PDB file of C-alpha atoms in Angstrom:
ATOM      1  CA  MET A   1       0.009  -0.061  -0.380  1.00 43.00           C
ATOM      2  CA  VAL A   2       1.125   3.468  -1.086  1.00 45.00           C
ATOM      3  CA  PRO A   3       1.582   5.241   2.252  1.00 43.00           C
ATOM      4  CA  ALA A   4      -0.231   8.682   2.554  1.00 44.00           C
ATOM      5  CA  LEU A   5       1.760  12.125   2.208  1.00 44.00           C
ATOM      6  CA  ARG A   6      -0.341  13.962   4.865  1.00 45.00           C
ATOM      7  CA  ARG A   7       0.997  16.927   6.331  1.00 45.00           C
ATOM      8  CA  GLU A   8      -0.299  20.099   7.886  1.00 52.00           C
ATOM      9  CA  CYS A   9       1.562  22.547   5.418  1.00 76.00           C
ATOM     10  CA  MET A  10      -0.452  23.715   2.396  1.00 91.00           C
ATOM     11  CA  LYS A  11       0.412  21.451  -0.731  1.00 96.00           C
ATOM     12  CA  THR A  12       0.672  23.682  -4.165  1.00 98.00           C
ATOM     13  CA  ILE A  13      -0.459  22.026  -7.201  1.00 98.00           C
ATOM     14  CA  GLY A  14       0.596  22.564 -10.599  1.00 98.00           C
ATOM     15  CA  ILE A  15      -0.657  21.887 -13.668  1.00 98.00           C
ATOM     16  CA  TYR A  16       1.393  21.975 -16.415  1.00 98.00           C
ATOM     17  CA  LEU A  17      -0.855  23.087 -19.495  1.00 98.00           C
ATOM     18  CA  TYR A  18       0.179  23.224 -23.484  1.00 98.00           C
ATOM     19  CA  ASN A  19      -2.071  23.969 -27.182  1.00 98.00           C
ATOM     20  CA  ASN A  20      -4.260  20.817 -28.047  1.00 98.00           C
ATOM     21  CA  ILE A  21      -4.311  19.882 -24.116  1.00 98.00           C
ATOM     22  CA  GLU A  22      -7.661  17.361 -23.692  1.00 98.00           C
ATOM     23  CA  VAL A  23     -10.131  19.566 -21.943  1.00 98.00           C
ATOM     24  CA  LEU A  24     -10.996  17.198 -19.082  1.00 98.00           C
ATOM     25  CA  ASP A  25      -7.554  15.929 -18.688  1.00 98.00           C
ATOM     26  CA  PHE A  26      -6.871  19.604 -16.797  1.00 98.00           C
ATOM     27  CA  THR A  27     -10.189  20.842 -15.890  1.00 98.00           C
ATOM     28  CA  GLY A  28     -10.976  17.952 -13.874  1.00 98.00           C
ATOM     29  CA  PRO A  29      -8.643  17.638 -11.532  1.00 98.00           C
ATOM     30  CA  PHE A  30      -8.626  21.653 -10.812  1.00 98.00           C
ATOM     31  CA  GLU A  31     -11.272  21.264  -9.841  1.00 98.00           C
ATOM     32  CA  VAL A  32     -11.142  18.149  -7.316  1.00 98.00           C
ATOM     33  CA  PHE A  33      -8.056  19.909  -6.058  1.00 98.00           C
ATOM     34  CA  ALA A  34     -10.013  23.179  -5.245  1.00 97.00           C
ATOM     35  CA  THR A  35     -13.268  21.688  -4.565  1.00 97.00           C
ATOM     36  CA  ALA A  36     -11.151  20.398  -1.823  1.00 96.00           C
ATOM     37  CA  GLN A  37      -9.491  23.301  -1.041  1.00 95.00           C
ATOM     38  CA  ARG A  38     -12.656  25.116  -0.679  1.00 93.00           C
ATOM     39  CA  LEU A  39     -14.210  22.192   1.391  1.00 93.00           C
ATOM     40  CA  GLN A  40     -11.710  22.568   4.232  1.00 90.00           C
ATOM     41  CA  ALA A  41     -12.434  26.427   5.024  1.00 84.00           C
ATOM     42  CA  MET A  42     -16.004  25.401   4.795  1.00 83.00           C
ATOM     43  CA  VAL A  43     -15.678  22.722   7.425  1.00 77.00           C
ATOM     44  CA  SER A  44     -13.404  24.518   9.492  1.00 72.00           C
ATOM     45  CA  HIS A  45     -15.159  27.547   8.615  1.00 64.00           C
ATOM     46  CA  ASN A  46     -12.199  29.482   8.083  1.00 68.00           C
ATOM     47  CA  PRO A  47     -10.992  30.886   4.574  1.00 69.00           C
ATOM     48  CA  ASN A  48      -8.185  31.561   5.338  1.00 68.00           C
ATOM     49  CA  ASN A  49      -7.166  27.222   6.212  1.00 71.00           C
ATOM     50  CA  GLN A  50      -5.279  26.418   3.093  1.00 87.00           C
ATOM     51  CA  LEU A  51      -5.021  22.396   2.296  1.00 92.00           C
ATOM     52  CA  PHE A  52      -4.473  23.575  -1.506  1.00 96.00           C
ATOM     53  CA  ASN A  53      -3.489  26.350  -3.802  1.00 96.00           C
ATOM     54  CA  VAL A  54      -3.927  25.380  -7.397  1.00 97.00           C
ATOM     55  CA  LEU A  55      -2.565  26.449  -9.905  1.00 98.00           C
ATOM     56  CA  THR A  56      -1.425  26.026 -14.320  1.00 98.00           C
ATOM     57  CA  VAL A  57       1.831  26.772 -15.435  1.00 98.00           C
ATOM     58  CA  ALA A  58       3.106  26.595 -19.485  1.00 98.00           C
ATOM     59  CA  GLU A  59       5.504  26.743 -21.643  1.00 98.00           C
ATOM     60  CA  GLU A  60       4.654  30.545 -21.875  1.00 97.00           C
ATOM     61  CA  LYS A  61       2.617  33.074 -19.590  1.00 97.00           C
ATOM     62  CA  THR A  62       0.381  33.547 -22.979  1.00 97.00           C
ATOM     63  CA  THR A  63      -2.747  32.326 -24.061  1.00 98.00           C
ATOM     64  CA  VAL A  64      -2.717  28.291 -24.474  1.00 98.00           C
ATOM     65  CA  VAL A  65      -5.965  27.090 -26.792  1.00 98.00           C
ATOM     66  CA  ALA A  66      -6.920  23.466 -25.348  1.00 98.00           C
ATOM     67  CA  GLN A  67      -8.918  21.167 -28.012  1.00 97.00           C
ATOM     68  CA  SER A  68     -12.269  22.137 -29.235  1.00 96.00           C
ATOM     69  CA  ASN A  69     -10.494  26.069 -28.953  1.00 97.00           C
ATOM     70  CA  LEU A  70     -10.965  26.623 -25.362  1.00 98.00           C
ATOM     71  CA  GLN A  71      -8.599  29.172 -24.100  1.00 98.00           C
ATOM     72  CA  VAL A  72      -7.122  29.340 -21.479  1.00 98.00           C
ATOM     73  CA  LEU A  73      -4.098  31.596 -19.330  1.00 98.00           C
ATOM     74  CA  PRO A  74      -2.066  30.121 -17.133  1.00 98.00           C
ATOM     75  CA  SER A  75      -1.450  31.674 -13.930  1.00 97.00           C
ATOM     76  CA  TYR A  76       2.515  31.356 -14.682  1.00 98.00           C
ATOM     77  CA  SER A  77       5.332  30.169 -17.338  1.00 98.00           C
ATOM     78  CA  ILE A  78       8.181  27.402 -16.865  1.00 98.00           C
ATOM     79  CA  GLU A  79      10.280  29.750 -16.191  1.00 97.00           C
ATOM     80  CA  TYR A  80       8.769  31.112 -13.307  1.00 96.00           C
ATOM     81  CA  HIS A  81       6.448  29.133 -10.388  1.00 97.00           C
ATOM     82  CA  PRO A  82       6.242  28.936  -7.274  1.00 97.00           C
ATOM     83  CA  HIS A  83       7.171  25.418  -5.874  1.00 97.00           C
ATOM     84  CA  LEU A  84       5.280  22.641  -6.698  1.00 98.00           C
ATOM     85  CA  ASP A  85       4.794  19.710  -4.466  1.00 98.00           C
ATOM     86  CA  VAL A  86       2.073  18.126  -7.301  1.00 98.00           C
ATOM     87  CA  LEU A  87       2.888  18.231 -10.577  1.00 98.00           C
ATOM     88  CA  ILE A  88       0.200  17.199 -13.265  1.00 98.00           C
ATOM     89  CA  VAL A  89       0.645  16.301 -16.387  1.00 98.00           C
ATOM     90  CA  PRO A  90      -2.567  15.837 -18.405  1.00 98.00           C
ATOM     91  CA  GLY A  91      -2.727  14.551 -21.352  1.00 98.00           C
ATOM     92  CA  GLY A  92      -3.904  16.098 -25.498  1.00 97.00           C
ATOM     93  CA  VAL A  93      -2.042  16.199 -28.314  1.00 97.00           C
ATOM     94  CA  VAL A  94       1.476  15.242 -26.995  1.00 97.00           C
ATOM     95  CA  THR A  95       3.694  15.526 -29.916  1.00 96.00           C
ATOM     96  CA  ALA A  96       4.924  19.231 -30.724  1.00 97.00           C
ATOM     97  CA  GLU A  97       5.503  18.699 -26.905  1.00 97.00           C
ATOM     98  CA  MET A  98       7.660  15.928 -26.732  1.00 97.00           C
ATOM     99  CA  ASN A  99       9.466  17.606 -28.937  1.00 97.00           C
ATOM    100  CA  LYS A 100      10.842  20.542 -26.790  1.00 98.00           C
ATOM    101  CA  ASP A 101      14.090  19.436 -24.899  1.00 98.00           C
ATOM    102  CA  HIS A 102      14.057  22.584 -22.839  1.00 97.00           C
ATOM    103  CA  VAL A 103      10.183  21.105 -21.200  1.00 98.00           C
ATOM    104  CA  LEU A 104      11.567  17.973 -20.745  1.00 98.00           C
ATOM    105  CA  SER A 105      14.462  19.349 -18.773  1.00 98.00           C
ATOM    106  CA  TRP A 106      11.535  21.016 -16.571  1.00 98.00           C
ATOM    107  CA  LEU A 107       9.333  18.203 -16.008  1.00 98.00           C
ATOM    108  CA  GLY A 108      12.453  15.908 -15.240  1.00 98.00           C
ATOM    109  CA  SER A 109      14.004  18.449 -12.670  1.00 98.00           C
ATOM    110  CA  THR A 110      10.158  20.297 -11.562  1.00 98.00           C
ATOM    111  CA  ALA A 111       9.174  16.144 -10.845  1.00 98.00           C
ATOM    112  CA  GLU A 112      12.476  15.780  -8.568  1.00 97.00           C
ATOM    113  CA  ARG A 113      11.705  18.493  -6.617  1.00 97.00           C
ATOM    114  CA  ALA A 114       7.755  17.629  -6.122  1.00 98.00           C
ATOM    115  CA  ASP A 115       6.568  15.332  -3.654  1.00 97.00           C
ATOM    116  CA  ILE A 116       4.120  13.443  -6.434  1.00 98.00           C
ATOM    117  CA  THR A 117       3.998  13.878 -10.625  1.00 98.00           C
ATOM    118  CA  ALA A 118       1.179  12.744 -12.035  1.00 98.00           C
ATOM    119  CA  SER A 119       0.530  12.069 -15.517  1.00 98.00           C
ATOM    120  CA  VAL A 120      -3.947  12.115 -16.963  1.00 98.00           C
ATOM    121  CA  CYS A 121      -4.031  10.039 -20.964  1.00 98.00           C
ATOM    122  CA  THR A 122      -1.476  10.855 -23.221  1.00 98.00           C
ATOM    123  CA  GLY A 123      -0.005  13.118 -19.961  1.00 98.00           C
ATOM    124  CA  ALA A 124       2.434   9.763 -19.572  1.00 98.00           C
ATOM    125  CA  PHE A 125       4.086   9.949 -22.919  1.00 98.00           C
ATOM    126  CA  LEU A 126       5.592  13.281 -21.421  1.00 98.00           C
ATOM    127  CA  LEU A 127       6.508  11.784 -18.414  1.00 98.00           C
ATOM    128  CA  ALA A 128       8.752   8.743 -20.222  1.00 98.00           C
ATOM    129  CA  LYS A 129       9.865  10.809 -22.885  1.00 98.00           C
ATOM    130  CA  ALA A 130      11.495  12.760 -19.575  1.00 98.00           C
ATOM    131  CA  GLY A 131      12.763   9.646 -18.463  1.00 97.00           C
ATOM    132  CA  LEU A 132      10.304   9.634 -14.945  1.00 98.00           C
ATOM    133  CA  LEU A 133       8.920   6.535 -15.738  1.00 98.00           C
ATOM    134  CA  ASP A 134      11.423   3.724 -16.515  1.00 95.00           C
ATOM    135  CA  GLY A 135      10.673  -0.060 -15.227  1.00 95.00           C
ATOM    136  CA  MET A 136       7.173   1.159 -13.680  1.00 97.00           C
ATOM    137  CA  GLU A 137       3.785   0.648 -13.822  1.00 98.00           C
ATOM    138  CA  VAL A 138       2.356   2.402 -15.421  1.00 98.00           C
ATOM    139  CA  THR A 139      -1.453   3.387 -17.590  1.00 98.00           C
ATOM    140  CA  THR A 140      -2.834   5.738 -20.182  1.00 98.00           C
ATOM    141  CA  HIS A 141      -6.217   6.149 -22.191  1.00 98.00           C
ATOM    142  CA  TRP A 142      -6.974   2.798 -23.599  1.00 97.00           C
ATOM    143  CA  ASP A 143      -6.812   4.207 -27.295  1.00 97.00           C
ATOM    144  CA  HIS A 144      -2.962   4.698 -26.301  1.00 97.00           C
ATOM    145  CA  ILE A 145      -1.573   1.633 -24.265  1.00 98.00           C
ATOM    146  CA  GLY A 146      -0.242   0.038 -27.581  1.00 97.00           C
ATOM    147  CA  LYS A 147       1.674   2.323 -28.558  1.00 98.00           C
ATOM    148  CA  LEU A 148       2.878   3.140 -25.900  1.00 98.00           C
ATOM    149  CA  LYS A 149       4.393  -0.116 -24.743  1.00 97.00           C
ATOM    150  CA  GLN A 150       5.798   0.311 -28.584  1.00 97.00           C
ATOM    151  CA  SER A 151       7.241   3.239 -28.122  1.00 97.00           C
ATOM    152  CA  PHE A 152       8.380   2.894 -24.193  1.00 97.00           C
ATOM    153  CA  PRO A 153       9.303  -0.550 -24.156  1.00 97.00           C
ATOM    154  CA  GLY A 154      10.999  -0.881 -20.458  1.00 96.00           C
ATOM    155  CA  LEU A 155       7.632   0.032 -18.705  1.00 97.00           C
ATOM    156  CA  VAL A 156       4.935  -2.049 -17.544  1.00 97.00           C
ATOM    157  CA  VAL A 157       1.663  -0.581 -19.425  1.00 98.00           C
ATOM    158  CA  LYS A 158      -1.615  -1.676 -17.195  1.00 97.00           C
ATOM    159  CA  GLU A 159      -5.039  -2.083 -19.154  1.00 96.00           C
ATOM    160  CA  ASN A 160      -8.205  -1.813 -17.730  1.00 95.00           C
ATOM    161  CA  VAL A 161      -7.102   0.389 -14.491  1.00 96.00           C
ATOM    162  CA  ARG A 162      -7.851   3.871 -13.877  1.00 96.00           C
ATOM    163  CA  TRP A 163      -4.708   4.753 -12.246  1.00 97.00           C
ATOM    164  CA  VAL A 164      -0.949   3.189 -11.088  1.00 98.00           C
ATOM    165  CA  ASP A 165       0.098   4.493  -7.770  1.00 98.00           C
ATOM    166  CA  ASN A 166       3.993   4.118  -7.956  1.00 97.00           C
ATOM    167  CA  GLY A 167       4.074   6.358  -4.326  1.00 96.00           C
ATOM    168  CA  HIS A 168       6.632   9.217  -6.304  1.00 97.00           C
ATOM    169  CA  VAL A 169       4.196   9.331  -9.861  1.00 98.00           C
ATOM    170  CA  VAL A 170       1.019   8.505 -10.149  1.00 98.00           C
ATOM    171  CA  THR A 171      -0.318   7.425 -14.027  1.00 98.00           C
ATOM    172  CA  SER A 172      -4.151   7.511 -15.218  1.00 98.00           C
ATOM    173  CA  ALA A 173      -5.734   6.335 -18.000  1.00 97.00           C
ATOM    174  CA  GLY A 174      -7.798   8.925 -20.111  1.00 95.00           C
ATOM    175  CA  ILE A 175     -10.185  11.832 -19.666  1.00 93.00           C
ATOM    176  CA  SER A 176     -12.288  11.672 -16.476  1.00 96.00           C
ATOM    177  CA  ALA A 177     -10.143   8.719 -14.701  1.00 97.00           C
ATOM    178  CA  GLY A 178      -7.603  11.769 -13.923  1.00 98.00           C
ATOM    179  CA  ILE A 179     -10.296  13.320 -11.148  1.00 98.00           C
ATOM    180  CA  ASP A 180     -10.936   9.352  -9.757  1.00 98.00           C
ATOM    181  CA  MET A 181      -6.642   9.558  -9.706  1.00 98.00           C
ATOM    182  CA  SER A 182      -6.799  13.067  -8.056  1.00 98.00           C
ATOM    183  CA  LEU A 183      -9.876  12.073  -5.813  1.00 98.00           C
ATOM    184  CA  HIS A 184      -7.470   9.049  -5.036  1.00 98.00           C
ATOM    185  CA  LEU A 185      -4.750  11.798  -4.588  1.00 98.00           C
ATOM    186  CA  VAL A 186      -6.590  14.250  -2.628  1.00 97.00           C
ATOM    187  CA  GLY A 187      -6.829  10.960  -0.521  1.00 96.00           C
ATOM    188  CA  ARG A 188      -2.850  10.293   0.236  1.00 97.00           C
ATOM    189  CA  LEU A 189      -2.186  13.842   0.619  1.00 96.00           C
ATOM    190  CA  ALA A 190      -5.446  15.244   3.037  1.00 95.00           C
ATOM    191  CA  GLY A 191      -7.307  12.102   3.866  1.00 95.00           C
ATOM    192  CA  GLU A 192      -9.432   9.591   2.472  1.00 95.00           C
ATOM    193  CA  GLU A 193     -12.859  10.772   4.048  1.00 95.00           C
ATOM    194  CA  HIS A 194     -11.706  14.268   2.394  1.00 95.00           C
ATOM    195  CA  ALA A 195     -11.764  12.892  -0.444  1.00 97.00           C
ATOM    196  CA  VAL A 196     -15.036  10.832  -0.064  1.00 96.00           C
ATOM    197  CA  LYS A 197     -16.383  14.402   1.004  1.00 96.00           C
ATOM    198  CA  THR A 198     -14.498  15.728  -2.160  1.00 97.00           C
ATOM    199  CA  ALA A 199     -16.483  13.909  -4.459  1.00 97.00           C
ATOM    200  CA  ARG A 200     -19.960  14.087  -2.924  1.00 96.00           C
ATOM    201  CA  ARG A 201     -19.331  17.758  -2.697  1.00 96.00           C
ATOM    202  CA  MET A 202     -18.578  17.226  -6.671  1.00 97.00           C
ATOM    203  CA  GLU A 203     -21.471  15.144  -6.922  1.00 97.00           C
ATOM    204  CA  TYR A 204     -19.153  12.611  -8.723  1.00 96.00           C
ATOM    205  CA  ASP A 205     -19.363   9.019  -8.312  1.00 94.00           C
ATOM    206  CA  TRP A 206     -15.807   8.439  -7.333  1.00 93.00           C
ATOM    207  CA  ARG A 207     -14.322   4.997  -8.760  1.00 81.00           C
ATOM    208  CA  GLN A 208     -11.745   3.845  -6.031  1.00 80.00           C
ATOM    209  CA  ASP A 209     -10.626   0.654  -7.881  1.00 68.00           C
TER     210      ASP A 209
END
């Protein structure tokens, strides 16, 4: 069983954005951690009781165009951002990002300092290209399982699972599975009871398998 990382201090959750990112891959985790924070403030009757600070980071602090032409302005660039306790790399069309050595280097150095690095869907390809998944059990969207196995034969790619937790690194299947994984991370960081209450607050049927 993966040990919990519960601590009293606030955790900063950074979600990496890039062009052609899958919308729910990043908005799902964002909403989970934001809801967990709002719930913490509510139950403690203290709006200053900070459990999570959720922010977005991109290659540059300019508009990112997600799939379906959703335009998003990231909070920070990879050149300047606060320390990230949790780094989340969503999926989407990752071809361009996989060819950016400075982005892969940033992913590697940021993951080294973070408590947890996680991916949603094809975000696993970016973590793998950055050398963060070597020899691990991982997963991704069902439609990309074969390509992940072929591209990175050193990985143990799991099918029919919502997420795989290696402790420091967590990968999830596609789209809505990122919400399940994020609730799992809330459970690790703030306790399972808080994760269950967060899912209920979201009116979300959390699949904990």
